[in-house]
Short mmCIF file of C-alpha atoms in Angstrom, two decimals:
data_model
loop_
_atom_site.label_atom_id
_atom_site.label_comp_id
_atom_site.label_asym_id
_atom_site.label_seq_id
_atom_site.Cartn_x
_atom_site.Cartn_y
_atom_site.Cartn_z
CA MET A 664 6.12 -15.13 0.66
CA PHE A 665 8.76 -15.25 3.39
CA LYS A 666 12.33 -14.23 2.55
CA LYS A 667 14.04 -15.92 5.49
CA VAL A 668 12.93 -18.75 7.82
CA LEU A 669 14.55 -20.09 10.98
CA ILE A 670 14.20 -23.83 11.58
CA ALA A 671 13.82 -24.42 15.31
CA ASN A 672 14.78 -28.07 15.12
CA ARG A 673 17.58 -30.47 14.27
CA GLY A 674 18.40 -33.68 12.40
CA GLU A 675 16.50 -35.06 9.44
CA ILE A 676 13.43 -32.83 9.82
CA ALA A 677 15.56 -29.67 9.81
CA ALA A 678 17.28 -30.89 6.64
CA ARG A 679 13.89 -31.74 5.13
CA ILE A 680 12.52 -28.22 5.75
CA ILE A 681 15.67 -26.59 4.39
CA ARG A 682 15.31 -28.49 1.09
CA THR A 683 11.80 -27.14 0.50
CA CYS A 684 12.84 -23.61 1.48
CA GLU A 685 15.70 -23.78 -1.04
CA LYS A 686 13.26 -24.95 -3.71
CA MET A 687 11.05 -21.94 -2.94
CA GLY A 688 13.95 -19.46 -2.90
CA ILE A 689 13.72 -18.85 0.85
CA SER A 690 16.91 -18.27 2.87
CA THR A 691 17.27 -20.46 5.95
CA VAL A 692 18.72 -20.06 9.43
CA ALA A 693 19.71 -23.22 11.32
CA ILE A 694 20.30 -23.46 15.05
CA TYR A 695 22.47 -26.10 16.67
CA SER A 696 23.85 -27.32 19.96
CA GLU A 697 27.51 -27.99 20.68
CA ALA A 698 26.86 -31.68 19.99
CA ASP A 699 25.41 -30.91 16.55
CA ALA A 700 28.12 -28.54 15.28
CA GLU A 701 29.03 -30.88 12.39
CA SER A 702 25.47 -31.97 11.59
CA GLN A 703 24.13 -31.95 8.04
CA HIS A 704 21.38 -29.40 8.66
CA VAL A 705 24.00 -26.94 9.95
CA LYS A 706 25.98 -27.23 6.72
CA MET A 707 22.88 -27.04 4.50
CA ALA A 708 21.39 -23.81 5.86
CA SER A 709 22.17 -20.33 4.54
CA GLU A 710 23.23 -19.34 8.07
CA SER A 711 23.80 -21.38 11.26
CA TYR A 712 24.05 -20.32 14.89
CA LEU A 713 25.04 -22.04 18.11
CA VAL A 714 22.30 -21.83 20.75
CA GLY A 715 23.71 -23.83 23.64
CA LYS A 716 25.13 -26.96 25.15
CA PRO A 717 24.08 -30.50 24.08
CA ARG A 718 21.10 -31.01 26.38
CA VAL A 719 17.84 -29.86 24.79
CA ASN A 720 16.81 -27.61 27.69
CA GLU A 721 20.06 -25.69 27.16
CA SER A 722 19.74 -25.45 23.36
CA TYR A 723 16.76 -26.56 21.28
CA LEU A 724 14.28 -25.68 24.05
CA ASN A 725 15.98 -22.38 24.93
CA ILE A 726 13.22 -20.06 23.73
CA ASP A 727 15.00 -16.84 24.69
CA LYS A 728 18.16 -17.75 22.79
CA ILE A 729 16.28 -19.01 19.72
CA LEU A 730 14.18 -15.85 19.49
CA LYS A 731 17.29 -13.71 19.96
CA VAL A 732 18.89 -15.43 16.95
CA ALA A 733 15.65 -15.03 14.98
CA GLN A 734 15.48 -11.30 15.66
CA GLU A 735 19.17 -10.65 15.04
CA THR A 736 19.06 -12.48 11.70
CA GLY A 737 15.86 -10.76 10.58
CA VAL A 738 13.77 -13.84 9.84
CA ASP A 739 10.13 -13.55 8.80
CA ALA A 740 9.02 -16.86 10.26
CA ILE A 741 10.02 -19.88 12.37
CA HIS A 742 9.29 -23.48 11.38
CA PRO A 743 9.29 -25.71 14.49
CA GLY A 744 9.32 -29.09 12.67
CA TYR A 745 8.03 -31.79 15.03
CA GLY A 746 8.88 -32.58 18.62
CA LEU A 747 10.82 -30.06 20.70
CA LEU A 748 8.95 -26.70 20.50
CA SER A 749 6.45 -27.63 17.77
CA GLU A 750 3.49 -27.90 20.15
CA ASN A 751 4.73 -25.46 22.79
CA THR A 752 2.08 -22.81 23.38
CA THR A 753 4.52 -20.46 25.09
CA PHE A 754 6.88 -20.53 22.12
CA ALA A 755 4.09 -19.90 19.60
CA THR A 756 2.86 -16.99 21.72
CA ARG A 757 6.34 -15.51 22.09
CA CYS A 758 6.83 -15.65 18.32
CA GLU A 759 3.62 -13.65 17.88
CA GLU A 760 4.69 -11.12 20.51
CA VAL A 761 7.96 -10.32 18.71
CA GLY A 762 6.30 -10.14 15.29
CA ILE A 763 7.67 -13.37 13.84
CA THR A 764 5.26 -15.79 12.17
CA PHE A 765 5.00 -19.19 13.86
CA ILE A 766 4.44 -21.77 11.14
CA GLY A 767 1.56 -23.65 12.71
CA PRO A 768 -1.87 -22.99 14.23
CA LYS A 769 -2.74 -20.32 16.77
CA PRO A 770 -1.39 -20.79 20.33
CA GLU A 771 -4.87 -21.24 21.81
CA VAL A 772 -5.58 -24.13 19.43
CA ILE A 773 -2.25 -25.77 20.28
CA ALA A 774 -3.10 -25.45 23.97
CA ARG A 775 -6.56 -26.95 23.63
CA MET A 776 -5.39 -29.90 21.54
CA GLY A 777 -2.35 -30.41 23.78
CA SER A 778 -4.66 -31.47 26.59
CA LYS A 779 -6.16 -34.86 25.86
CA ILE A 780 -9.11 -34.08 28.12
CA GLU A 781 -9.83 -30.74 26.42
CA SER A 782 -9.41 -32.30 22.97
CA ARG A 783 -11.95 -35.01 23.87
CA LYS A 784 -14.41 -32.29 24.85
CA ALA A 785 -13.77 -30.39 21.63
CA MET A 786 -14.32 -33.46 19.47
CA ALA A 787 -17.50 -34.40 21.30
CA GLU A 788 -18.80 -30.86 20.72
CA ALA A 789 -17.92 -31.17 17.01
CA GLY A 790 -19.80 -34.46 16.72
CA VAL A 791 -16.69 -36.58 16.16
CA PRO A 792 -16.87 -40.10 17.70
CA ILE A 793 -14.81 -40.45 20.89
CA VAL A 794 -13.90 -43.56 22.89
CA PRO A 795 -16.29 -44.16 25.83
CA GLY A 796 -14.79 -42.70 29.00
CA ILE A 797 -14.63 -39.42 30.90
CA SER A 798 -13.69 -35.97 29.62
CA ARG A 799 -12.41 -34.52 32.89
CA SER A 800 -9.50 -35.26 35.20
CA LEU A 801 -9.91 -37.85 37.91
CA THR A 802 -9.78 -36.64 41.52
CA ASP A 803 -8.13 -39.81 42.85
CA VAL A 804 -7.83 -43.56 42.39
CA GLU A 805 -11.15 -44.19 44.13
CA GLU A 806 -12.96 -42.19 41.47
CA ALA A 807 -11.03 -44.13 38.82
CA VAL A 808 -12.37 -47.36 40.30
CA GLU A 809 -15.93 -46.00 40.25
CA VAL A 810 -15.63 -44.95 36.59
CA THR A 811 -14.55 -48.43 35.53
CA LYS A 812 -17.74 -49.86 37.00
CA GLU A 813 -19.60 -48.02 34.26
CA ILE A 814 -17.35 -48.55 31.24
CA LYS A 815 -15.99 -51.98 32.35
CA PHE A 816 -12.48 -53.40 32.09
CA PRO A 817 -10.18 -53.39 30.21
CA VAL A 818 -9.59 -49.64 30.28
CA MET A 819 -6.81 -47.29 29.24
CA LEU A 820 -5.45 -45.07 32.01
CA LYS A 821 -4.06 -41.90 30.44
CA ALA A 822 -2.24 -38.72 31.36
CA SER A 823 -4.03 -35.67 29.95
CA ALA A 824 -0.75 -34.00 28.97
CA GLY A 825 0.91 -37.24 27.91
CA GLY A 826 2.69 -38.20 24.75
CA GLY A 827 4.88 -41.02 23.43
CA GLY A 828 3.12 -43.55 25.66
CA ILE A 829 4.27 -41.84 28.88
CA GLY A 830 1.63 -41.94 31.61
CA MET A 831 -0.45 -44.42 29.63
CA GLN A 832 -1.29 -48.00 30.64
CA ILE A 833 -3.82 -50.72 29.82
CA VAL A 834 -5.38 -52.09 33.01
CA ASN A 835 -7.51 -55.21 33.25
CA ASP A 836 -8.83 -55.23 36.81
CA GLU A 837 -9.21 -53.12 39.95
CA GLU A 838 -6.02 -54.33 41.61
CA GLU A 839 -3.98 -53.47 38.52
CA LEU A 840 -5.67 -50.06 38.31
CA ARG A 841 -4.79 -49.22 41.90
CA LYS A 842 -1.16 -50.16 41.31
CA ALA A 843 -0.93 -48.25 38.02
CA TYR A 844 -2.61 -45.00 39.03
CA GLU A 845 -0.01 -43.46 41.33
CA GLY A 846 2.99 -44.48 39.20
CA ASN A 847 1.55 -43.10 35.96
CA GLN A 848 0.42 -39.91 37.65
CA ARG A 849 3.93 -39.41 39.03
CA ARG A 850 5.53 -40.02 35.61
CA ALA A 851 3.13 -37.55 33.98
CA THR A 852 4.01 -34.92 36.56
CA ASP A 853 7.75 -35.54 36.09
CA PHE A 854 7.66 -35.44 32.28
CA PHE A 855 4.94 -32.88 31.58
CA GLY A 856 4.47 -30.93 34.79
CA ASP A 857 0.82 -32.04 34.79
CA GLY A 858 -0.41 -35.10 36.67
CA ALA A 859 -4.04 -34.95 35.48
CA MET A 860 -5.31 -38.45 34.66
CA TYR A 861 -8.43 -39.74 32.92
CA ILE A 862 -9.84 -43.08 31.74
CA GLU A 863 -11.14 -44.42 28.44
CA LYS A 864 -12.49 -47.80 27.46
CA TYR A 865 -9.68 -49.85 25.93
CA VAL A 866 -10.39 -50.60 22.26
CA GLU A 867 -9.04 -54.10 21.68
CA ASN A 868 -6.99 -54.95 18.57
CA PRO A 869 -7.50 -51.57 16.91
CA ARG A 870 -5.81 -50.05 13.91
CA HIS A 871 -4.18 -46.66 14.43
CA ILE A 872 -5.20 -44.61 11.39
CA GLU A 873 -4.73 -40.86 11.02
CA ILE A 874 -6.04 -38.23 8.63
CA GLN A 875 -3.73 -35.55 7.24
CA LEU A 876 -5.31 -32.09 7.05
CA LEU A 877 -4.45 -28.78 5.43
CA ALA A 878 -6.37 -25.64 6.40
CA ASP A 879 -5.79 -22.03 5.41
CA ASN A 880 -6.69 -18.83 7.25
CA TYR A 881 -9.89 -18.34 5.24
CA GLY A 882 -11.88 -21.39 6.35
CA ASN A 883 -10.79 -23.73 3.55
CA THR A 884 -9.95 -27.21 4.88
CA ILE A 885 -9.12 -30.42 3.01
CA TYR A 886 -7.96 -33.92 3.95
CA LEU A 887 -5.12 -35.66 2.17
CA TRP A 888 -6.29 -39.21 2.83
CA GLU A 889 -5.01 -41.40 5.61
CA ARG A 890 -1.92 -43.08 7.00
CA ASP A 891 -1.97 -46.44 8.78
CA CYS A 892 0.40 -46.31 11.76
CA SER A 893 -0.67 -49.51 13.50
CA VAL A 894 2.78 -51.10 13.79
CA GLN A 895 4.04 -49.64 17.07
CA ARG A 896 6.30 -50.50 19.95
CA ARG A 897 5.29 -49.12 23.35
CA HIS A 898 2.89 -46.68 21.66
CA GLN A 899 5.68 -45.36 19.40
CA LYS A 900 5.17 -45.73 15.65
CA VAL A 901 7.66 -47.94 13.80
CA VAL A 902 6.12 -48.41 10.33
CA GLU A 903 3.65 -46.13 8.55
CA GLU A 904 1.91 -46.55 5.22
CA ALA A 905 -0.58 -44.82 2.94
CA PRO A 906 -3.23 -45.63 2.06
CA SER A 907 -4.52 -48.10 4.66
CA SER A 908 -5.23 -51.57 3.31
CA PHE A 909 -7.89 -52.03 6.02
CA LEU A 910 -10.26 -49.20 5.11
CA ASP A 911 -12.97 -49.31 2.48
CA GLU A 912 -13.80 -46.17 0.51
CA GLU A 913 -16.93 -45.41 2.54
CA THR A 914 -15.09 -45.50 5.89
CA ARG A 915 -12.14 -43.59 4.42
CA THR A 916 -14.46 -40.78 3.30
CA LYS A 917 -16.33 -40.70 6.61
CA MET A 918 -13.06 -40.40 8.53
CA GLY A 919 -11.80 -37.64 6.25
CA GLU A 920 -15.02 -35.69 6.57
CA ALA A 921 -15.03 -36.11 10.37
CA ALA A 922 -11.47 -34.78 10.53
CA VAL A 923 -12.37 -31.75 8.43
CA LYS A 924 -15.42 -31.12 10.61
CA ALA A 925 -13.22 -31.21 13.70
CA ALA A 926 -10.66 -28.80 12.22
CA LYS A 927 -13.34 -26.34 11.13
CA SER A 928 -14.89 -26.37 14.60
CA LEU A 929 -11.51 -25.30 16.00
CA GLU A 930 -10.94 -22.68 13.27
CA TYR A 931 -7.74 -24.59 12.62
CA SER A 932 -5.09 -23.40 10.18
CA ASN A 933 -1.88 -24.90 8.70
CA ALA A 934 -1.06 -28.64 8.61
CA GLY A 935 -2.49 -30.95 11.25
CA THR A 936 -3.39 -34.57 11.85
CA ILE A 937 -6.41 -36.18 13.48
CA GLU A 938 -5.55 -39.62 14.83
CA PHE A 939 -8.21 -42.31 15.20
CA LEU A 940 -8.49 -45.80 16.64
CA VAL A 941 -10.44 -48.07 14.28
CA ASP A 942 -11.93 -51.30 15.62
CA GLU A 943 -12.47 -54.58 13.82
CA GLN A 944 -15.93 -53.46 12.64
CA LYS A 945 -14.42 -50.24 11.17
CA ASN A 946 -15.95 -48.03 13.87
CA PHE A 947 -13.55 -45.14 14.39
CA TYR A 948 -12.89 -43.07 17.50
CA PHE A 949 -10.91 -39.86 18.01
CA LEU A 950 -7.55 -40.46 19.69
CA GLU A 951 -5.72 -37.13 19.52
CA MET A 952 -4.82 -34.22 17.28
CA ASN A 953 -1.26 -33.30 16.38
CA THR A 954 -1.04 -29.59 15.64
CA ARG A 955 2.14 -29.87 13.58
CA LEU A 956 3.88 -31.76 10.82
CA GLN A 957 4.16 -35.50 11.50
CA VAL A 958 7.25 -37.70 11.30
CA GLU A 959 5.40 -39.87 8.79
CA HIS A 960 4.30 -37.04 6.47
CA PRO A 961 6.43 -38.33 3.50
CA VAL A 962 4.07 -41.24 2.76
CA THR A 963 1.23 -38.76 2.23
CA GLU A 964 3.45 -36.67 -0.02
CA GLU A 965 4.36 -39.74 -2.05
CA ILE A 966 0.77 -40.79 -2.84
CA THR A 967 -0.60 -37.26 -3.39
CA GLY A 968 2.35 -35.43 -4.93
CA ILE A 969 1.82 -32.56 -2.47
CA ASP A 970 4.78 -31.02 -0.60
CA LEU A 971 3.36 -30.50 2.89
CA VAL A 972 6.16 -28.21 4.03
CA GLU A 973 5.59 -25.99 1.01
CA GLU A 974 1.88 -25.84 1.83
CA GLN A 975 2.69 -24.96 5.45
CA LEU A 976 4.86 -22.07 4.33
CA LYS A 977 2.25 -20.77 1.89
CA ILE A 978 -0.57 -20.94 4.46
CA ALA A 979 1.53 -19.23 7.15
CA ALA A 980 2.40 -16.49 4.63
CA GLY A 981 -1.31 -15.78 4.16
CA GLU A 982 -1.98 -17.62 0.92
CA SER A 983 -5.21 -19.53 0.41
CA LEU A 984 -5.33 -23.22 -0.48
CA GLN A 985 -5.17 -23.76 -4.22
CA LEU A 986 -6.56 -27.30 -4.00
CA THR A 987 -10.17 -28.35 -3.49
CA GLN A 988 -11.09 -31.69 -1.95
CA LYS A 989 -12.06 -33.14 -5.34
CA GLU A 990 -8.62 -32.26 -6.70
CA VAL A 991 -6.76 -34.25 -4.04
CA LYS A 992 -5.74 -37.44 -5.84
CA ARG A 993 -3.93 -40.50 -4.56
CA GLU A 994 -1.79 -42.86 -6.57
CA GLY A 995 0.29 -45.85 -5.56
CA HIS A 996 1.23 -47.12 -2.12
CA ALA A 997 3.97 -45.74 0.15
CA ILE A 998 5.60 -47.26 3.24
CA GLU A 999 7.94 -45.54 5.70
CA VAL A 1000 10.14 -47.10 8.36
CA ARG A 1001 12.00 -45.26 11.09
CA ILE A 1002 15.67 -46.14 11.44
CA TYR A 1003 16.77 -45.96 15.08
CA ALA A 1004 20.23 -46.11 16.60
CA GLU A 1005 19.29 -48.83 19.03
CA ASP A 1006 20.03 -52.43 19.89
CA PRO A 1007 17.48 -54.57 17.97
CA LYS A 1008 17.26 -57.06 20.86
CA THR A 1009 17.05 -54.78 23.90
CA PHE A 1010 15.83 -51.60 22.14
CA PHE A 1011 18.33 -49.59 24.21
CA PRO A 1012 19.89 -46.58 22.41
CA SER A 1013 23.17 -47.26 20.60
CA PRO A 1014 25.10 -43.99 20.34
CA GLY A 1015 28.52 -43.84 18.71
CA LYS A 1016 30.38 -43.00 15.51
CA ILE A 1017 28.98 -44.23 12.19
CA THR A 1018 31.99 -45.79 10.47
CA ALA A 1019 30.19 -46.77 7.26
CA PHE A 1020 26.90 -45.56 5.78
CA GLN A 1021 25.26 -46.74 2.58
CA LEU A 1022 21.73 -46.00 1.40
CA SER A 1023 19.63 -47.61 -1.29
CA GLU A 1024 19.53 -45.30 -4.31
CA LYS A 1025 16.81 -47.12 -6.24
CA PRO A 1026 14.30 -44.87 -8.05
CA PHE A 1027 11.45 -46.03 -5.80
CA VAL A 1028 13.36 -44.99 -2.64
CA ARG A 1029 13.23 -41.71 -0.72
CA ASN A 1030 15.74 -41.19 2.06
CA GLU A 1031 15.23 -38.63 4.82
CA CYS A 1032 18.35 -38.45 6.97
CA ALA A 1033 20.87 -36.08 8.46
CA VAL A 1034 23.76 -38.48 9.11
CA SER A 1035 26.53 -39.92 6.97
CA GLY A 1036 29.73 -41.91 7.33
CA GLY A 1037 31.73 -40.28 10.12
CA SER A 1038 28.68 -38.77 11.86
CA VAL A 1039 28.51 -39.19 15.62
CA VAL A 1040 25.15 -40.24 17.10
CA THR A 1041 25.05 -38.66 20.55
CA PRO A 1042 23.08 -39.87 23.57
CA TYR A 1043 21.42 -36.48 24.01
CA TYR A 1044 18.56 -36.78 21.49
CA ASP A 1045 15.89 -39.13 20.18
CA PRO A 1046 17.64 -42.19 18.67
CA MET A 1047 15.82 -41.90 15.32
CA ILE A 1048 18.54 -41.09 12.79
CA SER A 1049 16.74 -41.44 9.47
CA LYS A 1050 13.59 -42.48 7.63
CA LEU A 1051 13.36 -44.79 4.65
CA ILE A 1052 10.36 -44.38 2.34
CA VAL A 1053 9.46 -46.48 -0.69
CA THR A 1054 6.60 -46.13 -3.17
CA GLY A 1055 5.13 -48.84 -5.37
CA GLN A 1056 2.17 -49.16 -7.70
CA ASP A 1057 0.37 -51.16 -5.01
CA ARG A 1058 1.00 -52.45 -1.49
CA GLU A 1059 2.50 -55.75 -2.60
CA GLU A 1060 5.08 -53.95 -4.72
CA ALA A 1061 5.82 -51.43 -1.96
CA ILE A 1062 6.53 -54.27 0.49
CA GLU A 1063 8.86 -55.88 -2.03
CA TYR A 1064 10.64 -52.56 -2.57
CA MET A 1065 11.02 -51.95 1.16
CA LEU A 1066 12.67 -55.32 1.73
CA LEU A 1067 15.07 -54.65 -1.15
CA ALA A 1068 15.90 -51.19 0.22
CA LEU A 1069 16.43 -52.47 3.77
CA ASN A 1070 18.80 -55.14 2.50
CA GLU A 1071 20.86 -52.44 0.76
CA TYR A 1072 20.86 -50.15 3.81
CA LYS A 1073 24.23 -50.47 5.56
CA ILE A 1074 25.21 -48.76 8.82
CA GLU A 1075 28.35 -49.77 10.70
CA GLY A 1076 29.78 -48.55 13.98
CA ILE A 1077 26.45 -48.48 15.79
CA LYS A 1078 23.56 -50.90 16.18
CA THR A 1079 20.22 -50.18 14.50
CA ASN A 1080 16.69 -51.56 14.42
CA ILE A 1081 17.01 -52.65 10.77
CA PRO A 1082 16.85 -56.38 11.68
CA MET A 1083 13.52 -55.75 13.44
CA LEU A 1084 12.20 -53.74 10.48
CA LYS A 1085 13.04 -56.55 8.05
CA GLU A 1086 11.16 -58.98 10.25
CA VAL A 1087 8.11 -56.70 10.43
CA ILE A 1088 7.92 -56.04 6.68
CA GLY A 1089 8.52 -59.69 5.84
CA HIS A 1090 6.01 -61.07 8.37
CA GLU A 1091 2.96 -62.79 6.90
CA VAL A 1092 0.57 -60.94 9.21
CA PHE A 1093 1.92 -57.60 7.99
CA LYS A 1094 1.92 -58.71 4.37
CA LYS A 1095 -1.74 -59.69 4.65
CA GLY A 1096 -2.59 -56.23 6.02
CA GLU A 1097 -3.73 -57.69 9.35
CA ALA A 1098 -1.34 -55.86 11.69
CA THR A 1099 -3.00 -54.06 14.60
CA THR A 1100 -1.42 -52.00 17.38
CA SER A 1101 -0.63 -55.25 19.24
CA PHE A 1102 1.38 -56.69 16.32
CA VAL A 1103 4.87 -56.10 17.75
CA ALA A 1104 3.92 -57.37 21.23
CA ASN A 1105 2.16 -60.44 19.81
CA TYR A 1106 4.63 -61.51 17.15
CA LEU A 1107 8.05 -59.93 17.72
CA GLN A 1108 8.67 -59.23 21.40
CA LYS A 1109 7.98 -62.84 22.35
CA LYS A 1110 11.17 -63.95 20.67
CA SER A 1111 14.61 -62.54 20.01
CA VAL A 1112 15.13 -60.57 16.84
CA LYS A 1113 17.88 -62.19 14.84
#
């Protein structure tokens, strides 16, 4: 097992990884920017090092500086968390070149799954259902128009290298497609350095359901059930839960087996997630693969009792999986909400100093955060400041627990999305398990959040 691990990340996920490393007796090295000098993860780690100025390209994305710290501190491995460098092929390759283990899959797998077009091809080859569309980049808008004549409107215009909803748009007719093409291509080029676009049939009113995988370096692959991430705003997840109340056992098993099949075809190792769109008839279609730990991983941990970060570390250190598929149990129901420093009416970021901070400490609550009273939320990073997870015996109890926990959650000095989260969890459509990816647009964005 590793003796020392550098966490190439910040905030709540860095703190989360440090806790598991401490449990396993592994020393930790934190990195931080000038803006994060007083952050919790910096204080928690065995050692901490400044890597640059506040902006991510000068600190958390500074590969040369991060690797210099890693080499000078003698770490065995680097855990990238999620976001930032977690799916950066160059970083994973550079780690290999200097003899430091990258805790994740091989660079070539990251690269293939990082391209939505290439990942579609890979899934089709593996026999995993994909949404009708094309698995190559469009040459221009005229070809896009021709493709829609075959698959029919509405369609989803997508950037191959996209993420977080950037470069993605639902279009309902030819005029809208022509207007959307150039703008989305330009945004994709600006954000990802890759303007390749493709088109899929738009699946109406789908659920967004993903399968958590673990795979070792010896061909052993298992799935740890599913997470329902259908409640989203602008393609960004807001609420996640496990298991899904929509799936029956037959569909759940089919999706798990399809995900395992896909991972094996890629010779995948470490933790990963296959995301699917599921229509009203429970037909499921591959959406994308995340070759890293997910923000919403705690709900899987809560229902299975498996520490995913611990498993990642063991796999990266060369250990084989100790669990078989039959041994993966699930118990109870877990829900996670993401707490953002943002105005609940406009959804604009709300940076500033947290003057008061109080969490629910009930036994059914799990808090994942890296802020406290006195912490300063800067404008330089993603506005998610914490995650609140609750676990109940069943979904009804978990919903009740979440509302209780949200009512006890107090943050002063900045605005947060807690009012919106209370409205989501308390909404009858959500309570009935009928929320699809259009839930927020249909029920919340048409009126002010109070």
